[in-house]
Short mmCIF file of C-alpha atoms and ligand atoms in Angstrom, two decimals:
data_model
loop_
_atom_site.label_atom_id
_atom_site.label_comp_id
_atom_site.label_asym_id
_atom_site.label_seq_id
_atom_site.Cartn_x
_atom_site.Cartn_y
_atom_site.Cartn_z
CA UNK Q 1 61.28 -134.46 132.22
CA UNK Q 2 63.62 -136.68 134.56
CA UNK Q 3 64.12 -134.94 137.84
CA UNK Q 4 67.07 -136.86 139.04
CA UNK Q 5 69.15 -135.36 136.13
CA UNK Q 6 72.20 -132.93 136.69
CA UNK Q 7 71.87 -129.48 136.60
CA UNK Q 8 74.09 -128.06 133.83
CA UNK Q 9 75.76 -124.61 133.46
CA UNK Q 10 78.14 -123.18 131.06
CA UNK Q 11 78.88 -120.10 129.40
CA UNK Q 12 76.38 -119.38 125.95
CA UNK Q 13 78.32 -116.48 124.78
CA UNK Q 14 81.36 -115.96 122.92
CA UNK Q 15 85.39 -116.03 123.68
CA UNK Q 16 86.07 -113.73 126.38
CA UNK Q 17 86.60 -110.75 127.42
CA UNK Q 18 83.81 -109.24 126.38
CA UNK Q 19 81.28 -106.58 127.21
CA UNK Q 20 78.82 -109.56 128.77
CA UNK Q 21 79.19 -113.14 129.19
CA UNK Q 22 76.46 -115.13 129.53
CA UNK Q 23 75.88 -118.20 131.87
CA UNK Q 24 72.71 -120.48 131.69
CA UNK Q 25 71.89 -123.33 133.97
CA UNK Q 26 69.06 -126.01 133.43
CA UNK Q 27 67.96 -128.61 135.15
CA UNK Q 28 66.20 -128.96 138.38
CA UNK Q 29 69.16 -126.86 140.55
CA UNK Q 30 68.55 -124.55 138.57
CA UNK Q 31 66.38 -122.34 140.82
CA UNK Q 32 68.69 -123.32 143.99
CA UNK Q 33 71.90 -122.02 141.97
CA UNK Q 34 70.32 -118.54 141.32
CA UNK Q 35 68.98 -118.59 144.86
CA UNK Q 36 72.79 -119.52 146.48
CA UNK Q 37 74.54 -116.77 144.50
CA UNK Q 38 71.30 -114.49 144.85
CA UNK Q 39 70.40 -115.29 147.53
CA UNK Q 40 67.02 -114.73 146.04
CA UNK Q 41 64.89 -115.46 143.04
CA UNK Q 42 63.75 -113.47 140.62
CA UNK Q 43 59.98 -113.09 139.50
CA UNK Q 44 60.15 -115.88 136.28
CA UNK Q 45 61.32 -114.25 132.88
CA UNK Q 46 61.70 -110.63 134.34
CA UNK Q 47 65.30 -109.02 133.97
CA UNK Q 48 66.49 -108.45 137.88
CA UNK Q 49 69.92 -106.79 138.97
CA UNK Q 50 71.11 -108.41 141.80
CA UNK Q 51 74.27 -108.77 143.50
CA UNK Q 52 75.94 -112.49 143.10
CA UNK Q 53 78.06 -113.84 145.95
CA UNK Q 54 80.07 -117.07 146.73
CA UNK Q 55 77.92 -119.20 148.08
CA UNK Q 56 78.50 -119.97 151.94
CA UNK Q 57 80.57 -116.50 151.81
CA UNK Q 58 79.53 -112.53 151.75
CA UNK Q 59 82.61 -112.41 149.13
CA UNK Q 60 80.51 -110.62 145.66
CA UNK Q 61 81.45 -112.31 142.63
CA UNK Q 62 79.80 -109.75 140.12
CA UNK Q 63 76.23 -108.09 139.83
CA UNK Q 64 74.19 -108.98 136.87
CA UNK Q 65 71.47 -109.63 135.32
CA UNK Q 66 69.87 -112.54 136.39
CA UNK Q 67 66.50 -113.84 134.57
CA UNK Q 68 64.87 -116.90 135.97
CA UNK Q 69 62.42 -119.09 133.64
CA UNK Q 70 60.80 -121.92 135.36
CA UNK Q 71 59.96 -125.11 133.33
CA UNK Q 72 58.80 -126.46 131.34
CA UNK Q 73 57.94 -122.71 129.96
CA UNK Q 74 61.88 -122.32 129.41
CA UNK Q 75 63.90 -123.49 126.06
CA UNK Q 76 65.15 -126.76 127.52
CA UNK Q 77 61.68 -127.48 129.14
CA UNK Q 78 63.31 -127.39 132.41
CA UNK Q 79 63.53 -125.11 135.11
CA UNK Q 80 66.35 -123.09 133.44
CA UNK Q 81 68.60 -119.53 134.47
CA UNK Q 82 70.66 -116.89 133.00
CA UNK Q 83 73.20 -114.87 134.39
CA UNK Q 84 74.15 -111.99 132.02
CA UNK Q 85 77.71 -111.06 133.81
CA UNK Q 86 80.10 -108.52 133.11
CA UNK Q 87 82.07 -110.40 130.67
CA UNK Q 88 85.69 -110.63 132.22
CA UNK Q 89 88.00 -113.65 132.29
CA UNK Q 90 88.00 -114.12 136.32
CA UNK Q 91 84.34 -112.94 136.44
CA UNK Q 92 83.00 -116.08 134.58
CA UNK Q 93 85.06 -118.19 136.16
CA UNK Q 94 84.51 -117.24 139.43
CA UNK Q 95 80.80 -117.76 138.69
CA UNK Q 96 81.13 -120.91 137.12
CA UNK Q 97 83.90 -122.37 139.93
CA UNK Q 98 80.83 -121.31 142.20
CA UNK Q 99 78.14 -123.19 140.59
CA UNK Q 100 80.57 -126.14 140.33
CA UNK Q 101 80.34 -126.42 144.22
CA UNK Q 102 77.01 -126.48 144.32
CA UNK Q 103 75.72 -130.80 144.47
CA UNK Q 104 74.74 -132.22 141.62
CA UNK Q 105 75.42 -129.29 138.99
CA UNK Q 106 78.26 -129.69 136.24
CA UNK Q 107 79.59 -128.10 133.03
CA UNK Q 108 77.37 -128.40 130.39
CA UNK Q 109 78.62 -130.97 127.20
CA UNK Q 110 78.26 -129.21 123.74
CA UNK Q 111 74.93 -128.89 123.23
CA UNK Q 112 73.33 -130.09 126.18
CA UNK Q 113 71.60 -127.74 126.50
CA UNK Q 114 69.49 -128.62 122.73
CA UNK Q 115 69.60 -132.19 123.64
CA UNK Q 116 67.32 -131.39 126.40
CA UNK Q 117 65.01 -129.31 124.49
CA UNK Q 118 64.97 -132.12 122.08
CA UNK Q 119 64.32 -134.90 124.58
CA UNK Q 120 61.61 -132.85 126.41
CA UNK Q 121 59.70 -132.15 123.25
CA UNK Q 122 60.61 -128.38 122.52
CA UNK Q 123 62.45 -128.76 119.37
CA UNK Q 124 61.87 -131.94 116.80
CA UNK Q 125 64.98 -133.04 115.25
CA UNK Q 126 64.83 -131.22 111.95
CA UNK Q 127 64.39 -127.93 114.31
CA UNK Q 128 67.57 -128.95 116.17
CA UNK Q 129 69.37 -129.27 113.03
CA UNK Q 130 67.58 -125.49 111.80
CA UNK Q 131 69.50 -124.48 115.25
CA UNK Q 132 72.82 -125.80 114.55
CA UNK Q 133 72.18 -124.40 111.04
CA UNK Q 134 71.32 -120.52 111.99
CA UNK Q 135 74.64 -120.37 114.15
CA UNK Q 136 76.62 -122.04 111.30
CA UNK Q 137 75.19 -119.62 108.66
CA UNK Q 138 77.86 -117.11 107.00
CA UNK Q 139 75.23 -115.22 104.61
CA UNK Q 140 71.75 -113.61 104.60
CA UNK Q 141 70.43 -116.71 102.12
CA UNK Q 142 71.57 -119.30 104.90
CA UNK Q 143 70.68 -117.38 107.79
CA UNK Q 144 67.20 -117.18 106.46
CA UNK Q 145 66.58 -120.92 105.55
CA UNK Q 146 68.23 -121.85 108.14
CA UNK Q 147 65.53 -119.79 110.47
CA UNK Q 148 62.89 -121.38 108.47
CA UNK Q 149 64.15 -124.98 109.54
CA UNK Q 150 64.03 -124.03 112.86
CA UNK Q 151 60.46 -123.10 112.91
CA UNK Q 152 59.63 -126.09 111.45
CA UNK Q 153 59.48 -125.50 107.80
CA UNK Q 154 59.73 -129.53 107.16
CA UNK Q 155 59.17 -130.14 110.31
CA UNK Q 156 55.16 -129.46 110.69
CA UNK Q 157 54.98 -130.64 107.36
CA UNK Q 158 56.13 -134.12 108.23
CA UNK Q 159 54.14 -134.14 111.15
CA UNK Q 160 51.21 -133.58 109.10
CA UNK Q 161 51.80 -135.94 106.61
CA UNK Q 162 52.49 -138.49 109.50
CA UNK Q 163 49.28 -137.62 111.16
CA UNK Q 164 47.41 -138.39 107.23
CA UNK Q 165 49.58 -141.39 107.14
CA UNK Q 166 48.04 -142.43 110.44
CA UNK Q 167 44.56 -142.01 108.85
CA UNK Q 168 45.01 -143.41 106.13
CA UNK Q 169 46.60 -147.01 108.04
CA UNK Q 170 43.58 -146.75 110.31
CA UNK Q 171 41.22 -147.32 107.32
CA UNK Q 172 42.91 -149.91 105.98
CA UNK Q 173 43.19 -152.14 109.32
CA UNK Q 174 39.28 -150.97 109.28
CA UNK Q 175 38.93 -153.09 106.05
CA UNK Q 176 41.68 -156.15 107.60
CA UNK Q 177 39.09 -156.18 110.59
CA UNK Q 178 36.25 -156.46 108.42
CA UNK Q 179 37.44 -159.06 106.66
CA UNK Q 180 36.82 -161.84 108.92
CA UNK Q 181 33.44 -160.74 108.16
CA UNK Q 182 33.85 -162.06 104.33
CA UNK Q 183 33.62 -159.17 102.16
CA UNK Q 184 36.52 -156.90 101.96
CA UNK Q 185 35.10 -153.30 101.31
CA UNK Q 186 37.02 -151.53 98.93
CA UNK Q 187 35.62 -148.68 100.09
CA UNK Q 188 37.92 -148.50 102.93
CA UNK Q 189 41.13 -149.05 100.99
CA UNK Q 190 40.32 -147.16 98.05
CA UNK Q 191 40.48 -143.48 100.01
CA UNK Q 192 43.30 -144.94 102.10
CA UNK Q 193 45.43 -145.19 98.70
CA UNK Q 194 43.97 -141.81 97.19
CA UNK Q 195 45.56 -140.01 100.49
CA UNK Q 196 48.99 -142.11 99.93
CA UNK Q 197 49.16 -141.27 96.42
CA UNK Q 198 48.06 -137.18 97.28
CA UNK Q 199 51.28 -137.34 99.90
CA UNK Q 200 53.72 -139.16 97.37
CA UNK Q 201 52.62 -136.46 95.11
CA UNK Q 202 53.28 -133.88 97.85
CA UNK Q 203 56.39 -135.47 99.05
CA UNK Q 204 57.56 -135.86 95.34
CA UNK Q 205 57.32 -132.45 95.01
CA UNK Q 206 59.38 -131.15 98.00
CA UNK Q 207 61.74 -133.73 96.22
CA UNK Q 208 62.16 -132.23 93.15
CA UNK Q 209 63.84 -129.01 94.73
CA UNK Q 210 67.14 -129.16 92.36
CA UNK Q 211 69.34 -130.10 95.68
CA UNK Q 212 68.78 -126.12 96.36
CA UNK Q 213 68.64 -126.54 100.05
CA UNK Q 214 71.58 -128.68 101.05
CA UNK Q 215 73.37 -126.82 98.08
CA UNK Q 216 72.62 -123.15 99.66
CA UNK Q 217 73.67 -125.01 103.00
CA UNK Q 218 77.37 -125.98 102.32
CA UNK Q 219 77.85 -123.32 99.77
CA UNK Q 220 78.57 -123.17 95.92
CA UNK Q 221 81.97 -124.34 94.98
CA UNK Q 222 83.64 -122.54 92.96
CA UNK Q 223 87.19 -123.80 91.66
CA UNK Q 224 89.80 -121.20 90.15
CA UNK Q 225 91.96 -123.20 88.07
CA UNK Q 226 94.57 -122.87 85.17
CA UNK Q 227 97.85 -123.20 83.87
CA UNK Q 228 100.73 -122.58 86.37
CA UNK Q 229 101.80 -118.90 86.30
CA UNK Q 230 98.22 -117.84 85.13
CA UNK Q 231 97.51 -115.65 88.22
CA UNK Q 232 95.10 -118.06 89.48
CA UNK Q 233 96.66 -117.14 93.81
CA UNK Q 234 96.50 -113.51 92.95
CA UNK Q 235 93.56 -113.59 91.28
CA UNK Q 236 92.09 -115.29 94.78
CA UNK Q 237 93.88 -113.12 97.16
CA UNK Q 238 92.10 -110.15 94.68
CA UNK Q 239 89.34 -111.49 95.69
CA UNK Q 240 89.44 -112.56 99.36
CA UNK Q 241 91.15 -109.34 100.09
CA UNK Q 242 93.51 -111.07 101.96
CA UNK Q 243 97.10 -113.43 101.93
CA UNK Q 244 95.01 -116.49 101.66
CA UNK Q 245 97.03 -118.42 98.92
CA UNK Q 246 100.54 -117.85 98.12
CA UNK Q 247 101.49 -115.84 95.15
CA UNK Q 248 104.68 -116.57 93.77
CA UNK Q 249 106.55 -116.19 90.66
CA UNK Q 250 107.63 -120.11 90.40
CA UNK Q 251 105.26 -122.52 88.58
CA UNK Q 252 104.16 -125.07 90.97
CA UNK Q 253 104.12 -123.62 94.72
CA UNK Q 254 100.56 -123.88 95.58
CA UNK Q 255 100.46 -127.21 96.26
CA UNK Q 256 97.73 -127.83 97.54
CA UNK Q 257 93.85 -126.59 97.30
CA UNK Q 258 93.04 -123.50 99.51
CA UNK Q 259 89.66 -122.45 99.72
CA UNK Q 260 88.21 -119.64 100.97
CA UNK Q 261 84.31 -118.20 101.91
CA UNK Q 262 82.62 -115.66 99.96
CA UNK Q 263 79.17 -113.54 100.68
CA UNK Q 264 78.13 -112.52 97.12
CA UNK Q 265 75.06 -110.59 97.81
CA UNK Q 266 73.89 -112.94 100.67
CA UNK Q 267 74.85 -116.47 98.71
CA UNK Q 268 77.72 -118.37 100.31
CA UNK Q 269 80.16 -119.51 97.95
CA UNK Q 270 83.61 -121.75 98.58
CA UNK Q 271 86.04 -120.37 96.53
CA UNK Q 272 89.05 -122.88 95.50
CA UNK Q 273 92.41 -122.67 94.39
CA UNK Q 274 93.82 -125.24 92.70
CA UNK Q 275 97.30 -126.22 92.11
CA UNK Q 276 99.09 -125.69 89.28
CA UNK Q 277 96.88 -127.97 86.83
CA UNK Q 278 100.22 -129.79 84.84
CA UNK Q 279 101.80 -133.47 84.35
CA UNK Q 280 104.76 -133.92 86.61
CA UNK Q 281 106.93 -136.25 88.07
CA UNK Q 282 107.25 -134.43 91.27
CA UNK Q 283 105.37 -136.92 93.59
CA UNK Q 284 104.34 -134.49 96.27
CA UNK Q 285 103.44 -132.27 93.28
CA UNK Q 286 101.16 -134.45 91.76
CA UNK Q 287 99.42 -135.21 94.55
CA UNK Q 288 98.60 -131.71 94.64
CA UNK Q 289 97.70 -131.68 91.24
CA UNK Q 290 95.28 -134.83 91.87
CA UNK Q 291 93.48 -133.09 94.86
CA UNK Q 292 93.27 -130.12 92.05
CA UNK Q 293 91.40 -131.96 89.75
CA UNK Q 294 89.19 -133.82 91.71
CA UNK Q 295 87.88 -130.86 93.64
CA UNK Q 296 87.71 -128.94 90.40
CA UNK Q 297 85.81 -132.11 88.79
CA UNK Q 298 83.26 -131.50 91.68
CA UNK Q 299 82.92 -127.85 91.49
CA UNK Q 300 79.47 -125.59 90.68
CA UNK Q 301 81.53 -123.96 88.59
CA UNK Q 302 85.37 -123.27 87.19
CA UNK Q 303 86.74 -120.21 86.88
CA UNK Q 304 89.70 -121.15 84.19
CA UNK Q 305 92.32 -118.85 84.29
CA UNK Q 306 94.79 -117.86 81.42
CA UNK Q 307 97.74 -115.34 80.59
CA UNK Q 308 95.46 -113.37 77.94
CA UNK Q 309 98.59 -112.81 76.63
CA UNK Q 310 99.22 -116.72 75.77
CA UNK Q 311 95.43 -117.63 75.15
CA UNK Q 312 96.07 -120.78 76.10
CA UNK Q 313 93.54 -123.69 76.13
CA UNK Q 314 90.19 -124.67 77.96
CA UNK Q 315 89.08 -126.23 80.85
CA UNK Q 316 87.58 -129.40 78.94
CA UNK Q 317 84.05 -130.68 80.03
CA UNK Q 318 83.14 -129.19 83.29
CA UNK Q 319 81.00 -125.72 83.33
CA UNK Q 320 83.92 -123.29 83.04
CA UNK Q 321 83.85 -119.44 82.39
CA UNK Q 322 87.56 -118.75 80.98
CA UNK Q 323 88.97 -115.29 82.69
CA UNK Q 324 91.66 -114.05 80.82
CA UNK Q 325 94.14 -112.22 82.90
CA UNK Q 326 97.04 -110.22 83.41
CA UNK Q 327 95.42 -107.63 80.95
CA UNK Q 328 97.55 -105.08 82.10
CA UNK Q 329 100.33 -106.76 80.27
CA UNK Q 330 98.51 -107.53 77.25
CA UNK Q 331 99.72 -105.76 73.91
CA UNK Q 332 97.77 -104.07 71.62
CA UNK Q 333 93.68 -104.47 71.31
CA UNK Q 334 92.70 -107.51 72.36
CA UNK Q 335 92.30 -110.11 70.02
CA UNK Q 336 89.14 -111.86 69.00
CA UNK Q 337 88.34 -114.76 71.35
CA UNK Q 338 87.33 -117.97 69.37
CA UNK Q 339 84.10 -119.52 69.93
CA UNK Q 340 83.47 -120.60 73.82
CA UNK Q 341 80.66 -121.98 75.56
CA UNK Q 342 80.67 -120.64 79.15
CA UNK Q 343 81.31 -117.18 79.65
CA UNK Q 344 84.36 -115.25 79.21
CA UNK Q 345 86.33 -112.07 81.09
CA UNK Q 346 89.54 -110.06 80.72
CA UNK Q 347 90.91 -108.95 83.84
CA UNK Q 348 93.77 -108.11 85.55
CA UNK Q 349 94.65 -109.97 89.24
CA UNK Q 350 97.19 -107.05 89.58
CA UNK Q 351 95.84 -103.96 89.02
CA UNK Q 352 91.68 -105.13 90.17
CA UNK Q 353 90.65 -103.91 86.59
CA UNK Q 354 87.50 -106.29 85.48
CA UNK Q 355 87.21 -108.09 89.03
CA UNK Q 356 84.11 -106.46 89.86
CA UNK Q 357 82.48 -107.24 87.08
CA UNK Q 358 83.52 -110.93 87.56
CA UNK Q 359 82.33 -110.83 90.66
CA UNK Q 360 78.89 -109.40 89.82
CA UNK Q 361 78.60 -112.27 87.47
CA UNK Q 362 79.77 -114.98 90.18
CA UNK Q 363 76.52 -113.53 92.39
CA UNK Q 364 74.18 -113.73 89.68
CA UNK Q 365 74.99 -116.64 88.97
CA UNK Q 366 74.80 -117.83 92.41
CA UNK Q 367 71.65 -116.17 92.77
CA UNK Q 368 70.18 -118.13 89.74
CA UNK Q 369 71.26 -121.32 91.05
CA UNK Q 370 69.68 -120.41 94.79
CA UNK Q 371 66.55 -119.02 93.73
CA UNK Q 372 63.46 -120.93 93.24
CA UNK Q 373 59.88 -120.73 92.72
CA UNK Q 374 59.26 -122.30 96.35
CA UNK Q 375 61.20 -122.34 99.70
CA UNK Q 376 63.17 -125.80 99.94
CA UNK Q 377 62.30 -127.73 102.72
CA UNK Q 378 65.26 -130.58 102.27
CA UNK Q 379 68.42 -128.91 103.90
CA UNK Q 380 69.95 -132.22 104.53
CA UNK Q 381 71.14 -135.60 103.16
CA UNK Q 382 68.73 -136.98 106.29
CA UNK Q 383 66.09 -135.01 105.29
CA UNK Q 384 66.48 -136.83 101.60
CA UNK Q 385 67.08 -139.98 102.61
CA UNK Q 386 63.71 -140.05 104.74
CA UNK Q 387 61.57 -138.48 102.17
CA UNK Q 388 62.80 -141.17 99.71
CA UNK Q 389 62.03 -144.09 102.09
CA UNK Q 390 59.20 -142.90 102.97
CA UNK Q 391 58.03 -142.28 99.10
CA UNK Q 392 59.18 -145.46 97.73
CA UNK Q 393 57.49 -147.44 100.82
CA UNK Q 394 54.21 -145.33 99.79
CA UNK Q 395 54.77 -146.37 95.91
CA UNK Q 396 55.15 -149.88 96.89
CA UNK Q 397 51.42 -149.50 98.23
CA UNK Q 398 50.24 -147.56 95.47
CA UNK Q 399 51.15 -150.69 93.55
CA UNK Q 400 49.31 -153.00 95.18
CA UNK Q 401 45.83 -151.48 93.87
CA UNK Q 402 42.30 -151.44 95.04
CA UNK Q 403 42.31 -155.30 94.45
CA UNK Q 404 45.45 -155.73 96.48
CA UNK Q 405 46.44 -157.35 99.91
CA UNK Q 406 45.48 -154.99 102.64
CA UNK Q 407 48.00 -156.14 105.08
CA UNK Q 408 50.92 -155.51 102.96
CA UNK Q 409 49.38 -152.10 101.82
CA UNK Q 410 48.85 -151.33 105.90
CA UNK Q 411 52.53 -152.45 106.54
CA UNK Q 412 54.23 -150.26 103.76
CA UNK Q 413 52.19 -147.08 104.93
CA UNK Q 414 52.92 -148.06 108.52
CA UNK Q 415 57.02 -148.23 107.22
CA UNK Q 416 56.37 -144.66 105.38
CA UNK Q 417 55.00 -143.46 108.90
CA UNK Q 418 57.91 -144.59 110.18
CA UNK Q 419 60.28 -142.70 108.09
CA UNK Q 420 58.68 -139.41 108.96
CA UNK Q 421 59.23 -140.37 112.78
CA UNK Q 422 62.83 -140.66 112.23
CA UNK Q 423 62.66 -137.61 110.35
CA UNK Q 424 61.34 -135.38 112.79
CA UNK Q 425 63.10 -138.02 115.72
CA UNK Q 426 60.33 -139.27 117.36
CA UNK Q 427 61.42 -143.18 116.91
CA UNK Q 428 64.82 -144.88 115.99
CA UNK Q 429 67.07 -141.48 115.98
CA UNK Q 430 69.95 -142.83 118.65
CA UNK Q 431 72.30 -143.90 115.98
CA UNK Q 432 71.90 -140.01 114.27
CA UNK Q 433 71.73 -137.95 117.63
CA UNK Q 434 75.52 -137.92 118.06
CA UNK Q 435 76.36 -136.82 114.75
CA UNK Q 436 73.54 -134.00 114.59
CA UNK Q 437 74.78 -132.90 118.12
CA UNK Q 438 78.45 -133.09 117.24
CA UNK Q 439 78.18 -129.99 115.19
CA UNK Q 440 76.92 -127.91 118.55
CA UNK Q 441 79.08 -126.14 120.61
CA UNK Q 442 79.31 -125.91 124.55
CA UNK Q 443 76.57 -123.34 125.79
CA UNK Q 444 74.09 -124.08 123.18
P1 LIG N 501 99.19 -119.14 89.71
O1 LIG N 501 100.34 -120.08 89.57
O2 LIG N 501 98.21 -119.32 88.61
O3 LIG N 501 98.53 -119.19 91.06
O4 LIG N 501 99.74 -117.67 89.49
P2 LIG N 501 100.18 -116.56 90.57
O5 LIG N 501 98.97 -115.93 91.13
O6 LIG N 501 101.15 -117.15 91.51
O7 LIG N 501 100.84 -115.51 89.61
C1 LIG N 501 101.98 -115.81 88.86
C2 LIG N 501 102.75 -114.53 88.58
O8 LIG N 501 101.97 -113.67 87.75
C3 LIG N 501 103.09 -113.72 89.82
O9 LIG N 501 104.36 -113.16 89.67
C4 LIG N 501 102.02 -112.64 89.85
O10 LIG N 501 102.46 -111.48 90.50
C5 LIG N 501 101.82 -112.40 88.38
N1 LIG N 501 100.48 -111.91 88.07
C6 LIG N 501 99.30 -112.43 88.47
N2 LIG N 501 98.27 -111.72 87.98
C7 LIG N 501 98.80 -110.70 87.27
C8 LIG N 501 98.22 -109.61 86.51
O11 LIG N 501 97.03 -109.43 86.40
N3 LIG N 501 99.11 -108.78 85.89
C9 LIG N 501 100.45 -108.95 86.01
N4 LIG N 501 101.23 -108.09 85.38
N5 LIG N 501 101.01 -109.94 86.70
C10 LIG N 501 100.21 -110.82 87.32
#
């Protein structure tokens, strides 16, 4: 912890007004700040109501709750402070205009406040990522994996296998050492490759997860798409319960792909709307209809939608269930379906009849997709990435054998080591800081 860092401040809760906003401060000011609008401090991490006034003035700004949590026993690991206020426009700002006077404090930058917990050792990368996670997540299945990242879910685990790793080098470079000595015990590299081929196997393992984490993390995508006029908009708006695409009796007005964020029982899903899927010559058109087909092309699933009264087509090779709509128009019984792969519905956009059940069906099928025998531990590409390295480095020596070169066996479990630092950001993380940090907000 640097000591001739600024103190930071900013406000951690949300938009304003509101029944309390809440100010932190970190850094080593901290305990000065609370003391100039205090004019006291608090005993550490007990809730005190005190009176807060401009500093140099008697002029009160608010009273609050003030709680004071001296480092590195605080969630930055610096001296930090929080200022529950009433949560009124002028009464944040006049609190925050006040700790702007005070010397070397300044408005935090989004997430400062993380970085610091990160660079003092309270949170390891893939914990900072669980954070930015947990306030991103829309539905119970996020919010809960993405409390398990923050607790360390991978990250203890790659610390661990780190720590093995380093065992497992320090036998081998045992056995280098020796060998000045003329005989090369294999009795030193042998257990050093029996623990790198145990953590491939581990690591191989939280590999083989189906993509369920960073799938349950940016959602299931879900593409509604059809024939123009099929009642794919209304059938979205049904859904959404709101004017989220346009509905209109033309062919061809949704233009472009709207999307919009489901909760089915807890699993997010992104629900598209594609354009009208058609030729035309329309250029604007069928640039719409491009963007249609390439976001339908990537979906989880497509929801093809047809006038059940025109039966018309499929939705070719992707994993499609074919909803039949406008039921309520439909004459007569309906008539047999031919033979289809995915699943079928009838519904009706317009009067809601059938939805439901649709939409049962879209959460059980999300559900299948999300749940697994074991809790993923990969939530990212990162995460991936550095489990691959690190695998195919341990692989590499794993095939150099019992009878092979102990320096190159060393140096590949040395790299593998090395990909679990950057994992878990102990070494070489500068060039990923800014993007992981990017995704904070001010306050957090
Ligand atoms: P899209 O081009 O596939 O998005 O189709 P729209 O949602 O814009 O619907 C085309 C027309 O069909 C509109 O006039 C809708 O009001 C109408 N429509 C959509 N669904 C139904 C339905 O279930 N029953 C009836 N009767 N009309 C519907």
């Amino acid at each position: 912890m640097t000591n001739d860092r600024d103190t930071i401040f900013a406000l951690s809760s949300g938009a304003l007004p509101a029944a309390i906003g809440v100010v932190r401060i970190s850094g080593p000011q901290a305990r000065h700040c609370v003391e100039a609008l205090a004019r006291r401090c608090p005993e550490p991490r007990r809730a005190t109501l005190v009176r807060l006034r401009s500093p140099g003035s008697e002029l009160v700004l608010d009273e609050a709750l003030v709680l004071w949590f001296p480092g590195p026993r605080s969630e930055t690991g610096e001296d930090m402070a929080e200022l529950q206020l009433h949560g009124g426009r002028a009464v944040v700002a006049a609190v925050l205009r006040a700790l702007g006077q005070i010397p070397h404090c300044r408005p935090a930058e989004p997430g400062e406040f993380t970085r610091r917990a990160f660079e003092n050792g309270r949170l390891d990368l893939t914990a900072v990522e669980g954070l930015a996670d947990l306030i991103g997540a829309e539905t119970e299945a996020q919010r809960e994996q993405a409390f398990r990242q923050l607790k360390g879910a991978l990250g203890q685990r790659a610390v661990t296998w780190r720590q093995r790793l380093v065992e497992a080098i320090a036998l081998v470079e045992a056995g280098i050492d020796f060998s000045d000595e003329g005989d090369v015990p294999d009795t030193l590299l042998v257990p050093a490759l029996d623990l790198a081929k145990e953590l491939l196997g581990e690591m191989t393992a939280a590999l083989a997860d189906g993509r369920r984490g960073e799938r349950l993390r940016d959602g299931l995508v879900m593409a509604i798409a059809g024939p123009p006029n099929a009642g794919k908009s209304s059938l979205l708006n049904r859904i959404a319960r709101r004017e989220a695409a346009i509905v209109s009796p033309y062919a061809g007005t949704t233009r472009d792909v709207i999307e919009v964020h489901l909760d089915l029982d807890g699993y997010p899903v992104t629900l598209l709307d594609t354009a009208g899927i058609r030729e035309t010559s329309d250029p604007v058109e069928w640039e719409g209809v491009r963007r249609a087909r390439e976001r339908a092309q990537a979906a989880d699933l497509v929801l093809w939608v047809v006038d059940a009264a025109q039966d018309e087509g499929s939705a070719g090779a992707t994993t499609a269930w074919i909803i039949r709509n406008k039921i309520d128009l439909a004459e007569g019984e309906a008539r047999k379906d031919a033979p289809e792969t995915g699943r079928s519905f009838r519904i009706s956009a317009l009067t809601g009849a059938g939805v439901d059940e649709l939409l049962d069906a879209l959460a059980e099928h999300a559900a299948g997709v999300f749940t697994g025998t074991e809790a993923t531990l990969v939530t990212r590409e990162r995460h991936r990435r550095a489990l691959e390295e690190a695998s195919a480095a341990l692989a590499r020596a794993l095939a150099e054998g019992p009878t092979g070169r102990e320096d190159i066996v060393a140096e590949e479990l040395r790299l593998a080591a090395r990909d679990l630092g950057r994992l878990i950001g102990t070494v070489d993380v500068e060039d990923v800081l800014d993007v992981i940090f990017r995704d904070f907000c001010i306050g957090k």
